[in-house]
């Protein structure tokens, strides 16, 4: 470092403390980056890479962004998962004896960003932390710095549970110890946790006391302290808006693992990763950003507490009945800004006068909201109304103090109303009157001298002056003005009286600006003291917004209030898939029933592809989720149990990141369900086993069905193309066959999308291929092969001539020689039918003849086949 200039040495010293972040190093009106930071930033931000002399022979790579537009560049880096350390000058350059002192004043990361486009208004921006303990358990805590929300829990030693919590939250950043298991860290990044930060400090500091006051376990306090140490070290500013940490247990909610949340498309679609087409998209009629965030939280964590679910359902019902009041509410809610994030910005110190004005206008809507909700019948609605705190003191203060249209900057004045502060009024009066005096002086001097072009001007170097063009200088008398400055075509003058007024005006403007900023800071501090009230108000407004959204969707789409059964009964009459129904819009959706009971625990669903098996399975699950978040459901009638967990295996998708095939993903998801499901869970398995060979897949599918039926007893919907499995209805007393009906018409399949009792009679696979537009020649050949297989006849080989040689077609009967080799199940191809059969071989043939194939399970059939093959080979 000694070879570099003092400024570059300073940069390198600071950079050494922030190796994993871009260091925005303030130089004048620019933030500069050097060395590797400059090379990488120029690529990521698409800005010019230059170089500068740093004291060595080789120039140093450098790039920079203007100070006034740095926010845009910072946001672009944050969106890519990077961190940015803001290094400011903390010393007046005029007073510096050497290099101006600089310090990092804030570390901006994906989990700590407080404003900008990276912050989706209807999504929380969570920062999580994980702490592993000696007994194998994990402490898990998270915060949304923009809203102040804080939660903490203890998780089992199961890594999957940790990953699931991260996935449910959609955490943007995770704070961990460097000693955390490397495999877990790798899997976290596979789950799209792009930014991982490290914090080793877990000591409890005095300033954390108010945030940990409700925690009574050392593990929880240690976990929370890691997170808080990271926040206070990186943010270097007031975090008074952070709420005390509250504990939660994962078993307090319906457990939806990562796979289920993805497969059911609860908050984003599998294909586009966007909101449109998801359950969240369907339900989101919220009018506030706070309500949008709460809605997503409720979908991510459906309740299992019947009392809370019924309370939400009753309020939804009340809002549906109160149509006119609901419409009034919606209009008022549109005028309520994001109280949670406004409170966060107040505490953070980056709130401006416009933000405070938004806060005032929001608070002014609360009495009206209170009045409207008070008119809605029902005890629960009255309770909600009583929780609305208008915070009159804050809105009155802001009404009196802040002008109607304040500027964005808080240091340029013109924020505070006239009459709010006596001293500020005096400064303003002096400034305004002084300027009026100067305008009058200009008029008088023009009349006195007869110079119509004479003007009184101002600049920051010379202050106020009288300017006369050179062509008019002869009109001035000797000594009339004191000469100040000579220009090419004019002279500038001053007078003692003008200098006196100038001093008065400039002093008034300077002191007035300083006083105005002081007054703004005082107002901000007063508001800051009321942050807990604002946060409590925000929660109530958010809940009202979500419930009116439920009511709006439920009424528009003719949903019904679900009932809950303690006998584990499912009775869904004319159920619909909520999202598919909305997408189809004007087209008529075919509703279906789902009837399950303690005697009917499993439904084995057969039917052709594209007929609606997966849609049916999803709609049953989404109905249960809607019910447990407190919303009405898409059905004519719905009686449901409370499900503690939902497990799904729907769709085929390779996990390329971790190198897992479709079949491996299937087996992992199946294992997760089998290992964790209880009798109160809901399991969806869609065509399990299709990722491997037919016999393997069929054997696994049957074994899984038997295990769930005999060992777990969970409500299960199992769709399959293995029609051989339908015979299980005779062996498993709680399994019942249902199928999606279809008919053939003029050689084409027509899907009726209707669930009926019993197994499907055909798979219609070739018909589906025809619908997909495969060539007729190909589908005709497939039909020929299918007919041959069904009649157990040898299949004719098609005359394929890739090399121009004639290929002999093998007819049924004794084999003829052919140039083209065919694959065989045996070690060598059978080229001739034998007529001489040994006694041993006859025993094998007799054994085959005596087999009752239809009553064999797939696994038994494979074992018999293996034994027969061994005998033949021997």
PDB file of C-alpha atoms in Angstrom, residues 42-242:
ATOM      1  CA  UNK A  42     -18.451  -1.334 -15.334  1.00  0.00           C
ATOM      2  CA  UNK A  43     -19.699  -4.677 -16.655  1.00  0.00           C
ATOM      3  CA  UNK A  44     -22.751  -4.959 -14.399  1.00  0.00           C
ATOM      4  CA  UNK A  45     -23.822  -1.320 -14.791  1.00  0.00           C
ATOM      5  CA  UNK A  46     -22.651  -0.908 -18.392  1.00  0.00           C
ATOM      6  CA  UNK A  47     -20.656   2.234 -17.620  1.00  0.00           C
ATOM      7  CA  UNK A  48     -17.282   3.360 -18.949  1.00  0.00           C
ATOM      8  CA  UNK A  49     -14.161   1.881 -17.387  1.00  0.00           C
ATOM      9  CA  UNK A  50     -11.304   4.371 -17.166  1.00  0.00           C
ATOM     10  CA  UNK A  51      -8.011   4.522 -15.265  1.00  0.00           C
ATOM     11  CA  UNK A  52      -6.168   6.996 -13.058  1.00  0.00           C
ATOM     12  CA  UNK A  53      -2.738   7.496 -11.593  1.00  0.00           C
ATOM     13  CA  UNK A  54      -2.510   5.933  -8.148  1.00  0.00           C
ATOM     14  CA  UNK A  55       1.183   6.412  -7.441  1.00  0.00           C
ATOM     15  CA  UNK A  56       2.408   3.343  -9.301  1.00  0.00           C
ATOM     16  CA  UNK A  57       3.653   2.948 -12.871  1.00  0.00           C
ATOM     17  CA  UNK A  58       0.525   1.072 -13.916  1.00  0.00           C
ATOM     18  CA  UNK A  59      -2.685   3.061 -13.804  1.00  0.00           C
ATOM     19  CA  UNK A  60      -5.530   1.896 -11.588  1.00  0.00           C
ATOM     20  CA  UNK A  61      -8.875   0.797 -13.131  1.00  0.00           C
ATOM     21  CA  UNK A  62     -11.593   3.269 -12.177  1.00  0.00           C
ATOM     22  CA  UNK A  63     -15.262   3.957 -12.880  1.00  0.00           C
ATOM     23  CA  UNK A  64     -17.780   6.206 -11.216  1.00  0.00           C
ATOM     24  CA  UNK A  65     -21.397   7.331 -11.019  1.00  0.00           C
ATOM     25  CA  UNK A  66     -22.717  10.847 -10.284  1.00  0.00           C
ATOM     26  CA  UNK A  67     -23.698  11.440  -6.673  1.00  0.00           C
ATOM     27  CA  UNK A  68     -27.137  12.836  -7.572  1.00  0.00           C
ATOM     28  CA  UNK A  69     -28.130   9.745  -9.605  1.00  0.00           C
ATOM     29  CA  UNK A  70     -26.321   7.066  -7.590  1.00  0.00           C
ATOM     30  CA  UNK A  71     -29.564   5.578  -6.244  1.00  0.00           C
ATOM     31  CA  UNK A  72     -30.484   4.152  -9.638  1.00  0.00           C
ATOM     32  CA  UNK A  73     -27.123   2.387  -9.974  1.00  0.00           C
ATOM     33  CA  UNK A  74     -27.261   1.104  -6.396  1.00  0.00           C
ATOM     34  CA  UNK A  75     -30.693  -0.418  -7.018  1.00  0.00           C
ATOM     35  CA  UNK A  76     -29.451  -2.201 -10.140  1.00  0.00           C
ATOM     36  CA  UNK A  77     -26.632  -3.821  -8.177  1.00  0.00           C
ATOM     37  CA  UNK A  78     -28.960  -4.783  -5.307  1.00  0.00           C
ATOM     38  CA  UNK A  79     -31.390  -6.430  -7.745  1.00  0.00           C
ATOM     39  CA  UNK A  80     -28.507  -8.625  -8.924  1.00  0.00           C
ATOM     40  CA  UNK A  81     -27.838  -9.730  -5.327  1.00  0.00           C
ATOM     41  CA  UNK A  82     -24.792  -7.529  -4.617  1.00  0.00           C
ATOM     42  CA  UNK A  83     -24.032  -5.304  -1.614  1.00  0.00           C
ATOM     43  CA  UNK A  84     -23.013  -1.649  -1.761  1.00  0.00           C
ATOM     44  CA  UNK A  85     -21.019   0.145   0.954  1.00  0.00           C
ATOM     45  CA  UNK A  86     -21.549   3.929   0.881  1.00  0.00           C
ATOM     46  CA  UNK A  87     -18.346   5.743   1.845  1.00  0.00           C
ATOM     47  CA  UNK A  88     -18.835   9.479   2.496  1.00  0.00           C
ATOM     48  CA  UNK A  89     -16.563  12.389   3.366  1.00  0.00           C
ATOM     49  CA  UNK A  90     -16.972  12.952   7.104  1.00  0.00           C
ATOM     50  CA  UNK A  91     -14.724  16.012   7.320  1.00  0.00           C
ATOM     51  CA  UNK A  92     -14.884  19.486   5.828  1.00  0.00           C
ATOM     52  CA  UNK A  93     -12.252  19.557   3.028  1.00  0.00           C
ATOM     53  CA  UNK A  94     -11.314  23.131   4.066  1.00  0.00           C
ATOM     54  CA  UNK A  95     -10.353  21.927   7.530  1.00  0.00           C
ATOM     55  CA  UNK A  96      -8.589  18.728   6.455  1.00  0.00           C
ATOM     56  CA  UNK A  97      -4.836  18.710   7.018  1.00  0.00           C
ATOM     57  CA  UNK A  98      -4.211  15.795   4.687  1.00  0.00           C
ATOM     58  CA  UNK A  99      -6.575  13.406   2.936  1.00  0.00           C
ATOM     59  CA  UNK A 100     -10.182  14.174   3.778  1.00  0.00           C
ATOM     60  CA  UNK A 101     -11.485  11.696   6.352  1.00  0.00           C
ATOM     61  CA  UNK A 102     -13.963   9.198   4.904  1.00  0.00           C
ATOM     62  CA  UNK A 103     -16.083   6.482   6.510  1.00  0.00           C
ATOM     63  CA  UNK A 104     -18.680   3.941   5.418  1.00  0.00           C
ATOM     64  CA  UNK A 105     -21.992   5.393   6.584  1.00  0.00           C
ATOM     65  CA  UNK A 106     -24.252   2.549   5.398  1.00  0.00           C
ATOM     66  CA  UNK A 107     -24.107  -0.935   3.899  1.00  0.00           C
ATOM     67  CA  UNK A 108     -27.006  -1.494   1.499  1.00  0.00           C
ATOM     68  CA  UNK A 109     -27.873  -5.134   0.803  1.00  0.00           C
ATOM     69  CA  UNK A 110     -30.826  -7.006  -0.749  1.00  0.00           C
ATOM     70  CA  UNK A 111     -32.193  -7.617   2.751  1.00  0.00           C
ATOM     71  CA  UNK A 112     -31.725  -4.080   4.103  1.00  0.00           C
ATOM     72  CA  UNK A 113     -32.800  -1.819   1.252  1.00  0.00           C
ATOM     73  CA  UNK A 114     -35.315   0.779   2.474  1.00  0.00           C
ATOM     74  CA  UNK A 115     -36.568   2.448  -0.698  1.00  0.00           C
ATOM     75  CA  UNK A 116     -36.486   2.319  -4.491  1.00  0.00           C
ATOM     76  CA  UNK A 117     -37.777   0.056  -7.202  1.00  0.00           C
ATOM     77  CA  UNK A 118     -36.104  -3.002  -5.647  1.00  0.00           C
ATOM     78  CA  UNK A 119     -38.703  -2.768  -2.899  1.00  0.00           C
ATOM     79  CA  UNK A 120     -41.964  -4.251  -4.209  1.00  0.00           C
ATOM     80  CA  UNK A 121     -44.766  -2.374  -2.456  1.00  0.00           C
ATOM     81  CA  UNK A 122     -46.947  -5.488  -2.064  1.00  0.00           C
ATOM     82  CA  UNK A 123     -44.163  -7.817  -0.921  1.00  0.00           C
ATOM     83  CA  UNK A 124     -42.165  -7.934   2.276  1.00  0.00           C
ATOM     84  CA  UNK A 125     -38.407  -7.669   1.961  1.00  0.00           C
ATOM     85  CA  UNK A 126     -37.155 -10.205   4.491  1.00  0.00           C
ATOM     86  CA  UNK A 127     -33.685 -10.586   5.956  1.00  0.00           C
ATOM     87  CA  UNK A 128     -33.320 -13.929   7.775  1.00  0.00           C
ATOM     88  CA  UNK A 129     -30.747 -15.414  10.083  1.00  0.00           C
ATOM     89  CA  UNK A 130     -29.919 -19.022  10.942  1.00  0.00           C
ATOM     90  CA  UNK A 131     -28.007 -20.163  14.021  1.00  0.00           C
ATOM     91  CA  UNK A 132     -27.084 -23.818  14.540  1.00  0.00           C
ATOM     92  CA  UNK A 133     -26.767 -25.149  18.088  1.00  0.00           C
ATOM     93  CA  UNK A 134     -24.817 -28.061  19.525  1.00  0.00           C
ATOM     94  CA  UNK A 135     -27.922 -30.212  19.984  1.00  0.00           C
ATOM     95  CA  UNK A 136     -28.648 -30.023  16.236  1.00  0.00           C
ATOM     96  CA  UNK A 137     -31.536 -27.545  16.460  1.00  0.00           C
ATOM     97  CA  UNK A 138     -31.632 -24.252  14.589  1.00  0.00           C
ATOM     98  CA  UNK A 139     -32.605 -20.774  15.664  1.00  0.00           C
ATOM     99  CA  UNK A 140     -34.418 -18.940  12.872  1.00  0.00           C
ATOM    100  CA  UNK A 141     -35.283 -15.231  12.943  1.00  0.00           C
ATOM    101  CA  UNK A 142     -36.289 -12.704  10.332  1.00  0.00           C
ATOM    102  CA  UNK A 143     -36.954  -9.012   9.949  1.00  0.00           C
ATOM    103  CA  UNK A 144     -38.395  -6.677   7.359  1.00  0.00           C
ATOM    104  CA  UNK A 145     -36.311  -3.569   7.879  1.00  0.00           C
ATOM    105  CA  UNK A 146     -38.710  -1.490   5.804  1.00  0.00           C
ATOM    106  CA  UNK A 147     -41.680  -2.251   8.100  1.00  0.00           C
ATOM    107  CA  UNK A 148     -40.024  -3.166  11.412  1.00  0.00           C
ATOM    108  CA  UNK A 149     -41.640  -6.636  11.600  1.00  0.00           C
ATOM    109  CA  UNK A 150     -39.579  -9.143  13.652  1.00  0.00           C
ATOM    110  CA  UNK A 151     -40.177 -12.877  14.291  1.00  0.00           C
ATOM    111  CA  UNK A 152     -38.122 -15.738  15.759  1.00  0.00           C
ATOM    112  CA  UNK A 153     -38.576 -19.490  16.223  1.00  0.00           C
ATOM    113  CA  UNK A 154     -36.691 -22.709  16.922  1.00  0.00           C
ATOM    114  CA  UNK A 155     -36.602 -25.415  14.261  1.00  0.00           C
ATOM    115  CA  UNK A 156     -35.794 -29.112  14.448  1.00  0.00           C
ATOM    116  CA  UNK A 157     -32.517 -30.579  13.263  1.00  0.00           C
ATOM    117  CA  UNK A 158     -34.063 -31.162   9.827  1.00  0.00           C
ATOM    118  CA  UNK A 159     -32.275 -29.033   7.202  1.00  0.00           C
ATOM    119  CA  UNK A 160     -35.383 -29.244   5.011  1.00  0.00           C
ATOM    120  CA  UNK A 161     -37.377 -27.352   7.646  1.00  0.00           C
ATOM    121  CA  UNK A 162     -34.834 -24.522   7.595  1.00  0.00           C
ATOM    122  CA  UNK A 163     -34.901 -24.369   3.799  1.00  0.00           C
ATOM    123  CA  UNK A 164     -38.673 -24.473   3.822  1.00  0.00           C
ATOM    124  CA  UNK A 165     -38.885 -21.444   6.134  1.00  0.00           C
ATOM    125  CA  UNK A 166     -36.515 -19.516   3.885  1.00  0.00           C
ATOM    126  CA  UNK A 167     -38.619 -20.452   0.858  1.00  0.00           C
ATOM    127  CA  UNK A 168     -41.949 -19.556   2.482  1.00  0.00           C
ATOM    128  CA  UNK A 169     -40.578 -16.131   3.400  1.00  0.00           C
ATOM    129  CA  UNK A 170     -38.885 -15.570   0.065  1.00  0.00           C
ATOM    130  CA  UNK A 171     -35.963 -14.149   2.055  1.00  0.00           C
ATOM    131  CA  UNK A 172     -33.680 -11.916  -0.029  1.00  0.00           C
ATOM    132  CA  UNK A 173     -30.647 -12.340   2.230  1.00  0.00           C
ATOM    133  CA  UNK A 174     -29.517 -14.748   4.951  1.00  0.00           C
ATOM    134  CA  UNK A 175     -27.146 -13.895   7.816  1.00  0.00           C
ATOM    135  CA  UNK A 176     -25.210 -16.911   9.066  1.00  0.00           C
ATOM    136  CA  UNK A 177     -22.044 -17.959  10.842  1.00  0.00           C
ATOM    137  CA  UNK A 178     -19.130 -19.103   8.707  1.00  0.00           C
ATOM    138  CA  UNK A 179     -19.315 -22.402  10.637  1.00  0.00           C
ATOM    139  CA  UNK A 180     -22.785 -23.261   9.280  1.00  0.00           C
ATOM    140  CA  UNK A 181     -22.831 -26.578   7.410  1.00  0.00           C
ATOM    141  CA  UNK A 182     -21.509 -26.057   3.865  1.00  0.00           C
ATOM    142  CA  UNK A 183     -24.078 -28.387   2.341  1.00  0.00           C
ATOM    143  CA  UNK A 184     -26.882 -26.354   3.902  1.00  0.00           C
ATOM    144  CA  UNK A 185     -25.317 -23.146   2.561  1.00  0.00           C
ATOM    145  CA  UNK A 186     -25.173 -24.668  -0.922  1.00  0.00           C
ATOM    146  CA  UNK A 187     -28.806 -25.745  -0.760  1.00  0.00           C
ATOM    147  CA  UNK A 188     -29.799 -22.265   0.396  1.00  0.00           C
ATOM    148  CA  UNK A 189     -28.327 -20.784  -2.766  1.00  0.00           C
ATOM    149  CA  UNK A 190     -30.113 -23.425  -4.848  1.00  0.00           C
ATOM    150  CA  UNK A 191     -33.345 -22.112  -3.300  1.00  0.00           C
ATOM    151  CA  UNK A 192     -32.580 -18.631  -4.698  1.00  0.00           C
ATOM    152  CA  UNK A 193     -31.115 -17.071  -1.553  1.00  0.00           C
ATOM    153  CA  UNK A 194     -28.750 -15.027  -3.697  1.00  0.00           C
ATOM    154  CA  UNK A 195     -27.028 -13.072  -0.932  1.00  0.00           C
ATOM    155  CA  UNK A 196     -25.420 -14.711   2.085  1.00  0.00           C
ATOM    156  CA  UNK A 197     -23.818 -12.522   4.762  1.00  0.00           C
ATOM    157  CA  UNK A 198     -21.759 -13.503   7.767  1.00  0.00           C
ATOM    158  CA  UNK A 199     -22.006 -12.343  11.363  1.00  0.00           C
ATOM    159  CA  UNK A 200     -20.139 -14.048  14.190  1.00  0.00           C
ATOM    160  CA  UNK A 201     -21.120 -11.672  17.016  1.00  0.00           C
ATOM    161  CA  UNK A 202     -23.986 -13.019  19.165  1.00  0.00           C
ATOM    162  CA  UNK A 203     -23.430 -11.027  22.364  1.00  0.00           C
ATOM    163  CA  UNK A 204     -26.488  -9.314  23.799  1.00  0.00           C
ATOM    164  CA  UNK A 205     -26.036  -5.535  23.729  1.00  0.00           C
ATOM    165  CA  UNK A 206     -27.908  -3.111  25.986  1.00  0.00           C
ATOM    166  CA  UNK A 207     -29.601  -1.412  23.041  1.00  0.00           C
ATOM    167  CA  UNK A 208     -31.184  -4.757  22.088  1.00  0.00           C
ATOM    168  CA  UNK A 209     -33.015  -5.118  25.399  1.00  0.00           C
ATOM    169  CA  UNK A 210     -36.293  -3.552  24.278  1.00  0.00           C
ATOM    170  CA  UNK A 211     -36.371  -5.832  21.215  1.00  0.00           C
ATOM    171  CA  UNK A 212     -35.721  -9.080  23.116  1.00  0.00           C
ATOM    172  CA  UNK A 213     -37.818  -8.353  26.205  1.00  0.00           C
ATOM    173  CA  UNK A 214     -40.405 -11.043  25.404  1.00  0.00           C
ATOM    174  CA  UNK A 215     -37.887 -13.835  24.734  1.00  0.00           C
ATOM    175  CA  UNK A 216     -37.301 -16.312  27.561  1.00  0.00           C
ATOM    176  CA  UNK A 217     -34.981 -18.854  25.912  1.00  0.00           C
ATOM    177  CA  UNK A 218     -31.262 -18.313  25.474  1.00  0.00           C
ATOM    178  CA  UNK A 219     -31.301 -19.911  22.013  1.00  0.00           C
ATOM    179  CA  UNK A 220     -33.874 -17.389  20.805  1.00  0.00           C
ATOM    180  CA  UNK A 221     -31.913 -14.467  22.245  1.00  0.00           C
ATOM    181  CA  UNK A 222     -28.643 -15.665  20.658  1.00  0.00           C
ATOM    182  CA  UNK A 223     -30.380 -16.063  17.284  1.00  0.00           C
ATOM    183  CA  UNK A 224     -31.928 -12.600  17.463  1.00  0.00           C
ATOM    184  CA  UNK A 225     -28.647 -11.032  18.608  1.00  0.00           C
ATOM    185  CA  UNK A 226     -26.811 -12.315  15.516  1.00  0.00           C
ATOM    186  CA  UNK A 227     -29.381 -10.568  13.336  1.00  0.00           C
ATOM    187  CA  UNK A 228     -29.386  -7.341  15.359  1.00  0.00           C
ATOM    188  CA  UNK A 229     -25.576  -7.155  15.498  1.00  0.00           C
ATOM    189  CA  UNK A 230     -25.506  -7.424  11.720  1.00  0.00           C
ATOM    190  CA  UNK A 231     -28.152  -4.703  11.328  1.00  0.00           C
ATOM    191  CA  UNK A 232     -26.560  -2.230  13.725  1.00  0.00           C
ATOM    192  CA  UNK A 233     -23.095  -2.834  12.299  1.00  0.00           C
ATOM    193  CA  UNK A 234     -24.175  -2.418   8.686  1.00  0.00           C
ATOM    194  CA  UNK A 235     -26.799   0.331   8.913  1.00  0.00           C
ATOM    195  CA  UNK A 236     -25.072   2.709  11.359  1.00  0.00           C
ATOM    196  CA  UNK A 237     -28.248   4.673  12.104  1.00  0.00           C
ATOM    197  CA  UNK A 238     -31.395   4.705  14.215  1.00  0.00           C
ATOM    198  CA  UNK A 239     -33.554   1.585  13.955  1.00  0.00           C
ATOM    199  CA  UNK A 240     -36.186   2.716  16.451  1.00  0.00           C
ATOM    200  CA  UNK A 241     -38.999   1.426  14.260  1.00  0.00           C
ATOM    201  CA  UNK A 242     -37.984  -2.206  14.826  1.00  0.00           C
TER     202      UNK A 242
END
